[in-house]
Amino acid sequence: MAQTIDKIIVHADDPGLMYWFVDGARMGPLRRDYADKLAIEVGALWNKAKARKVEHLAQLNACHAAALAFLAKRDFTQALLLERLCRKWPEAIAQVTVDQMRAAGWVDDKTYATRRAAKLTERKIVSPEFLQARLSGEGVPDSIAQKSARAAATTLAQLCAEAKRLIRAGKSATSIARVFSRAGFDLDTIESAFAKARIPWNTES
């Protein structure tokens, strides 16, 4: 026996959502633009095929809303957002949502990398390699991570200046070298900074 949609109402708190009734049973909510694409209107036929399409779109709608909620709280890379959404929704649904967020400008890996690199280097010495590894680990594509890391990382001149500051503060060359090593700088770079700062250092100490 064919069923028909006999009533449609708009969501009380969000006019962009709507419910509909089939033989008295309420269904939805669903975004109105999605509902229009499926011809959900009073008098339209309701069947299993349409119900499956509605279920798919309802998942997209819920995933979309969740993505916006996540992005309102913090920045995400595309990869991080996809991983977060896949905890609850199928990967296909999550990927469509990530693509929508990217197209709308809510997710931008270059912007994320620039902001994150600036945060990680704020009042800190950080090598390009260390910074690139952190950005790549957070889902920034390698090419973007490398470029952002090189732009934000501590330069040799800055490393030299920091070495001089620490010497004036009473730190030994060996302790400074350990600090620089933990920040991701290799031995050659540390030696170059010490040489530029004219700080004697016995690498065997």
CSV table of C-alpha atoms in Angstrom, one decimal:
chain,number,residue,atom,x,y,z
A,1,MET,CA,0.0,0.0,0.0
A,2,ALA,CA,1.4,3.3,-1.1
A,3,GLN,CA,2.1,5.9,1.6
A,4,THR,CA,2.1,9.7,1.1
A,5,ILE,CA,3.6,12.6,2.9
A,6,ASP,CA,0.6,14.3,4.6
A,7,LYS,CA,2.2,17.2,6.5
A,8,ILE,CA,5.4,19.3,6.7
A,9,ILE,CA,6.5,21.6,9.5
A,10,VAL,CA,9.5,23.8,10.0
A,11,HIS,CA,11.9,23.1,12.9
A,12,ALA,CA,11.0,25.5,15.7
A,13,ASP,CA,14.6,26.5,16.4
A,14,ASP,CA,16.1,26.3,12.9
A,15,PRO,CA,14.0,27.4,9.9
A,16,GLY,CA,16.6,25.6,7.7
A,17,LEU,CA,15.4,22.3,9.0
A,18,MET,CA,12.0,20.6,8.5
A,19,TYR,CA,10.0,17.6,9.6
A,20,TRP,CA,7.4,15.7,7.6
A,21,PHE,CA,4.7,13.2,8.5
A,22,VAL,CA,3.8,9.9,6.8
A,23,ASP,CA,0.5,8.4,8.0
A,24,GLY,CA,0.9,10.4,11.2
A,25,ALA,CA,4.5,9.3,11.9
A,26,ARG,CA,7.0,12.2,12.2
A,27,MET,CA,10.2,11.9,10.2
A,28,GLY,CA,13.3,14.1,10.0
A,29,PRO,CA,14.6,16.6,10.6
A,30,LEU,CA,16.4,17.3,7.3
A,31,ARG,CA,17.8,20.4,5.7
A,32,ARG,CA,15.2,22.0,3.5
A,33,ASP,CA,17.5,22.2,0.5
A,34,TYR,CA,18.0,18.4,0.8
A,35,ALA,CA,14.3,17.9,1.2
A,36,ASP,CA,13.6,19.9,-1.9
A,37,LYS,CA,16.0,17.7,-3.9
A,38,LEU,CA,14.1,14.6,-2.8
A,39,ALA,CA,10.7,16.2,-3.6
A,40,ILE,CA,9.6,15.9,0.0
A,41,GLU,CA,6.3,17.7,-0.1
A,42,VAL,CA,2.7,17.3,0.9
A,43,GLY,CA,1.1,14.7,-1.3
A,44,ALA,CA,4.4,13.1,-2.5
A,45,LEU,CA,4.8,9.4,-2.4
A,46,TRP,CA,6.9,7.9,0.3
A,47,ASN,CA,8.7,4.6,-0.2
A,48,LYS,CA,11.8,2.6,0.9
A,49,ALA,CA,14.1,4.0,-1.8
A,50,LYS,CA,13.3,7.6,-0.7
A,51,ALA,CA,13.7,6.5,3.0
A,52,ARG,CA,17.2,5.3,2.2
A,53,LYS,CA,18.1,8.5,0.5
A,54,VAL,CA,16.8,10.5,3.4
A,55,GLU,CA,18.8,8.4,5.9
A,56,HIS,CA,22.0,9.2,3.8
A,57,LEU,CA,21.2,12.9,3.7
A,58,ALA,CA,20.3,12.9,7.4
A,59,GLN,CA,23.7,11.5,8.2
A,60,LEU,CA,25.3,14.2,6.0
A,61,ASN,CA,23.3,16.8,7.8
A,62,ALA,CA,24.3,15.6,11.2
A,63,CYS,CA,27.9,15.2,10.2
A,64,HIS,CA,27.9,18.7,8.7
A,65,ALA,CA,26.5,20.2,11.9
A,66,ALA,CA,29.1,18.3,14.0
A,67,ALA,CA,32.0,19.6,11.8
A,68,LEU,CA,30.9,23.2,12.2
A,69,ALA,CA,30.7,22.7,16.0
A,70,PHE,CA,34.3,21.3,16.0
A,71,LEU,CA,35.6,24.1,13.8
A,72,ALA,CA,33.9,26.8,16.0
A,73,LYS,CA,36.1,25.6,18.9
A,74,ARG,CA,39.5,25.2,17.2
A,75,ASP,CA,41.3,24.9,13.9
A,76,PHE,CA,41.6,21.5,12.1
A,77,THR,CA,43.5,20.2,9.1
A,78,GLN,CA,41.5,18.3,6.6
A,79,ALA,CA,43.1,15.1,7.8
A,80,LEU,CA,42.4,15.8,11.5
A,81,LEU,CA,38.8,16.7,10.8
A,82,LEU,CA,38.3,13.6,8.7
A,83,GLU,CA,39.7,11.5,11.5
A,84,ARG,CA,37.5,13.1,14.1
A,85,LEU,CA,34.3,12.7,12.0
A,86,CYS,CA,35.1,9.1,11.2
A,87,ARG,CA,34.8,8.2,14.8
A,88,LYS,CA,31.0,8.5,14.4
A,89,TRP,CA,30.2,8.5,10.7
A,90,PRO,CA,31.1,6.3,7.7
A,91,GLU,CA,34.3,7.6,5.9
A,92,ALA,CA,32.3,8.4,2.8
A,93,ILE,CA,30.0,10.7,4.8
A,94,ALA,CA,32.9,12.3,6.6
A,95,GLN,CA,34.8,12.9,3.4
A,96,VAL,CA,31.9,14.7,1.8
A,97,THR,CA,31.6,16.9,4.9
A,98,VAL,CA,35.3,17.7,4.9
A,99,ASP,CA,35.1,18.6,1.2
A,100,GLN,CA,32.2,20.9,2.0
A,101,MET,CA,34.1,22.6,4.8
A,102,ARG,CA,37.1,23.1,2.5
A,103,ALA,CA,35.0,24.5,-0.3
A,104,ALA,CA,33.3,26.9,2.2
A,105,GLY,CA,36.7,28.1,3.5
A,106,TRP,CA,36.2,26.6,7.0
A,107,VAL,CA,39.2,24.3,6.6
A,108,ASP,CA,42.4,25.4,5.0
A,109,ASP,CA,45.6,23.4,5.5
A,110,LYS,CA,47.9,26.4,4.6
A,111,THR,CA,46.2,28.7,7.1
A,112,TYR,CA,46.3,26.0,9.7
A,113,ALA,CA,50.0,25.4,9.1
A,114,THR,CA,50.8,29.1,9.3
A,115,ARG,CA,48.9,29.7,12.5
A,116,ARG,CA,50.2,26.4,14.2
A,117,ALA,CA,53.8,27.1,13.2
A,118,ALA,CA,53.5,30.6,14.7
A,119,LYS,CA,52.1,29.1,17.9
A,120,LEU,CA,54.7,26.4,18.2
A,121,THR,CA,57.5,29.0,17.8
A,122,GLU,CA,56.1,31.6,20.1
A,123,ARG,CA,58.9,32.6,22.4
A,124,LYS,CA,60.7,29.3,21.7
A,125,ILE,CA,63.6,28.1,19.6
A,126,VAL,CA,62.5,25.4,17.2
A,127,SER,CA,64.3,23.8,14.3
A,128,PRO,CA,62.7,23.5,10.9
A,129,GLU,CA,62.9,19.7,11.0
A,130,PHE,CA,61.2,19.5,14.4
A,131,LEU,CA,58.5,22.0,13.3
A,132,GLN,CA,57.9,20.2,10.0
A,133,ALA,CA,57.5,16.9,11.9
A,134,ARG,CA,54.9,18.4,14.2
A,135,LEU,CA,52.9,19.9,11.4
A,136,SER,CA,53.0,16.7,9.3
A,137,GLY,CA,51.9,14.8,12.4
A,138,GLU,CA,48.8,17.0,12.6
A,139,GLY,CA,47.8,16.2,9.0
A,140,VAL,CA,49.4,19.1,7.2
A,141,PRO,CA,50.6,17.9,3.7
A,142,ASP,CA,54.4,17.5,3.5
A,143,SER,CA,54.9,20.3,1.0
A,144,ILE,CA,52.9,22.8,3.0
A,145,ALA,CA,54.5,21.6,6.3
A,146,GLN,CA,58.0,22.1,4.9
A,147,LYS,CA,57.3,25.6,3.6
A,148,SER,CA,55.6,26.8,6.8
A,149,ALA,CA,58.3,25.2,9.0
A,150,ARG,CA,61.1,27.0,7.1
A,151,ALA,CA,59.3,30.3,7.3
A,152,ALA,CA,58.6,30.1,11.1
A,153,ALA,CA,61.5,28.1,12.5
A,154,THR,CA,64.4,29.7,14.4
A,155,THR,CA,67.1,31.0,12.1
A,156,LEU,CA,70.8,30.5,12.6
A,157,ALA,CA,71.1,34.2,13.5
A,158,GLN,CA,68.4,33.8,16.1
A,159,LEU,CA,70.0,30.7,17.5
A,160,CYS,CA,73.3,32.6,17.8
A,161,ALA,CA,71.6,35.4,19.7
A,162,GLU,CA,69.9,32.9,22.0
A,163,ALA,CA,73.2,31.3,22.7
A,164,LYS,CA,74.7,34.6,23.7
A,165,ARG,CA,71.8,35.4,25.9
A,166,LEU,CA,72.1,32.1,27.8
A,167,ILE,CA,75.8,32.5,28.2
A,168,ARG,CA,75.2,36.0,29.8
A,169,ALA,CA,72.6,34.3,32.0
A,170,GLY,CA,75.4,32.0,33.3
A,171,LYS,CA,74.6,28.8,31.4
A,172,SER,CA,77.4,26.6,30.2
A,173,ALA,CA,78.0,25.8,26.5
A,174,THR,CA,77.2,22.2,27.1
A,175,SER,CA,73.9,22.9,28.8
A,176,ILE,CA,73.0,25.3,26.0
A,177,ALA,CA,73.8,22.6,23.4
A,178,ARG,CA,71.5,20.2,25.2
A,179,VAL,CA,68.7,22.8,25.0
A,180,PHE,CA,69.3,23.4,21.3
A,181,SER,CA,69.4,19.6,20.7
A,182,ARG,CA,66.0,19.1,22.4
A,183,ALA,CA,64.6,21.8,20.1
A,184,GLY,CA,65.6,19.7,17.2
A,185,PHE,CA,68.9,21.2,16.0
A,186,ASP,CA,71.6,18.9,14.8
A,187,LEU,CA,75.2,19.1,15.9
A,188,ASP,CA,76.4,20.9,12.8
A,189,THR,CA,73.9,23.7,13.3
A,190,ILE,CA,74.7,24.0,17.0
A,191,GLU,CA,78.4,24.2,16.3
A,192,SER,CA,77.7,26.9,13.6
A,193,ALA,CA,75.7,28.9,16.1
A,194,PHE,CA,78.4,28.7,18.7
A,195,ALA,CA,81.1,29.6,16.2
A,196,LYS,CA,79.1,32.6,15.0
A,197,ALA,CA,78.6,33.7,18.6
A,198,ARG,CA,82.3,33.0,19.4
A,199,ILE,CA,81.4,30.6,22.2
A,200,PRO,CA,84.1,28.0,22.8
A,201,TRP,CA,82.7,24.5,23.2
A,202,ASN,CA,84.3,21.1,23.5
A,203,THR,CA,81.9,18.7,21.8
A,204,GLU,CA,83.3,15.8,23.8
A,205,SER,CA,82.3,17.3,27.1
